[in-house]
mmCIF file of C-alpha atoms and ligand atoms in Angstrom:
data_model
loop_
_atom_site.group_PDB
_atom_site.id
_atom_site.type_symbol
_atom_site.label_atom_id
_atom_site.label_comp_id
_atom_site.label_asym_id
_atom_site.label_seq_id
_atom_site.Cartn_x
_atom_site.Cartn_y
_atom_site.Cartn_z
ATOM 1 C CA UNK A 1 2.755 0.922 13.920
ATOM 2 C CA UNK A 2 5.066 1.606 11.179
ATOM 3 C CA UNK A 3 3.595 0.309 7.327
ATOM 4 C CA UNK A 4 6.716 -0.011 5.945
ATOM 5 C CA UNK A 5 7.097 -3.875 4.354
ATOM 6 C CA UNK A 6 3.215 -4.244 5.469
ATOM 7 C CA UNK A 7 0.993 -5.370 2.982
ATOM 8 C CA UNK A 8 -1.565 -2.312 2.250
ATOM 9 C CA UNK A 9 -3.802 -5.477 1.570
ATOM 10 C CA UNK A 10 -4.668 -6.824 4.586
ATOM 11 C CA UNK A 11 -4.664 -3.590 6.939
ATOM 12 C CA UNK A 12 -8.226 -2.753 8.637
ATOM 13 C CA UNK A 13 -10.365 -0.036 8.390
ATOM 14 C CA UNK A 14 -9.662 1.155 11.739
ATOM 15 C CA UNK A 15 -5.945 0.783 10.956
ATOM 16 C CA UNK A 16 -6.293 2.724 7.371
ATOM 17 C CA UNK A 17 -7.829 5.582 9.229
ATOM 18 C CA UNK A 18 -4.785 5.798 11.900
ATOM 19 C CA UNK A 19 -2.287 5.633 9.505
ATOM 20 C CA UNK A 20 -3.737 8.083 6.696
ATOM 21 C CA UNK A 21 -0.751 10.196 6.618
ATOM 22 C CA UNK A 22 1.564 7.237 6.350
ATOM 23 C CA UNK A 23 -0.543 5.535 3.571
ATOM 24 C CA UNK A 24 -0.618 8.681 1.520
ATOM 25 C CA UNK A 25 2.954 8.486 1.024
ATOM 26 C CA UNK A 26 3.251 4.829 0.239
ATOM 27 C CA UNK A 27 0.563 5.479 -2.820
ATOM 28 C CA UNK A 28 0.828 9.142 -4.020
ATOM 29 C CA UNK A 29 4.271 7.618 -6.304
ATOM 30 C CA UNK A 30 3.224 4.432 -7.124
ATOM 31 C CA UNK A 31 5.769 1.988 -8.741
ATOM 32 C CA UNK A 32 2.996 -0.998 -8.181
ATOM 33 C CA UNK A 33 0.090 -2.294 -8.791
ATOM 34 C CA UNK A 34 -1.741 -5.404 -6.458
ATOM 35 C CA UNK A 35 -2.942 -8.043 -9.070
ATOM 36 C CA UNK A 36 -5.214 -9.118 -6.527
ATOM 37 C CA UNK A 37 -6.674 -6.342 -4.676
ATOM 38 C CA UNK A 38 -6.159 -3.546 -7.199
ATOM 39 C CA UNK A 39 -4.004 -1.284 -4.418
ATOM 40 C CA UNK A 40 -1.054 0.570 -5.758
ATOM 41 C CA UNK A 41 2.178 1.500 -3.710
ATOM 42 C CA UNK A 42 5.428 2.543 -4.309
ATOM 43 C CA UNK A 43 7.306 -0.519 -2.661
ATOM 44 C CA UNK A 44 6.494 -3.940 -3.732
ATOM 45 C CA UNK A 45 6.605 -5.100 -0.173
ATOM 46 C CA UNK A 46 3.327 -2.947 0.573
ATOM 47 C CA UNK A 47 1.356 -5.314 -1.762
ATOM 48 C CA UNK A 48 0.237 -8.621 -1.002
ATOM 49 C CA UNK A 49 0.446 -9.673 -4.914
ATOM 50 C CA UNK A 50 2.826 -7.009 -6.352
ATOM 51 C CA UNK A 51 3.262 -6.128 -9.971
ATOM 52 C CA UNK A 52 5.153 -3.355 -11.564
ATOM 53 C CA UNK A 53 2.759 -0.560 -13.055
ATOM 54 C CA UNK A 54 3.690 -0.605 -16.892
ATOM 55 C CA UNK A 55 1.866 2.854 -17.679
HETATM 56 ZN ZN1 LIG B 1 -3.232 -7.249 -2.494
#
């Protein structure tokens, strides 16, 4: 499974533990913030509810 344009949001446990490696590198740069969940990534398309991180 690849997470690219996958919404960090809605993955499962099972699925965050599988893909560790992958997530690390979608959220060690963040560019955005989730308004709803809180998650940050560095794609908007990662987030279910994206916003840009202003600090
Ligand atoms: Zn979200």
């Amino acid at each position: 499974m690849k997470l690219k344009g996958k919404s960090l949001c809605g993955l499962k446990k099972v699925a965050i533990k599988e893909h560790l490696d992958e997530i690390q590198l979608i959220v060690c740069k963040p560019k955005f913030i989730c308004g709803k969940c809180a998650r940050v990534a560095a794609h908007s398309g990662n987030l279910c509810r994206a916003r840009k991180l202003t600090v």
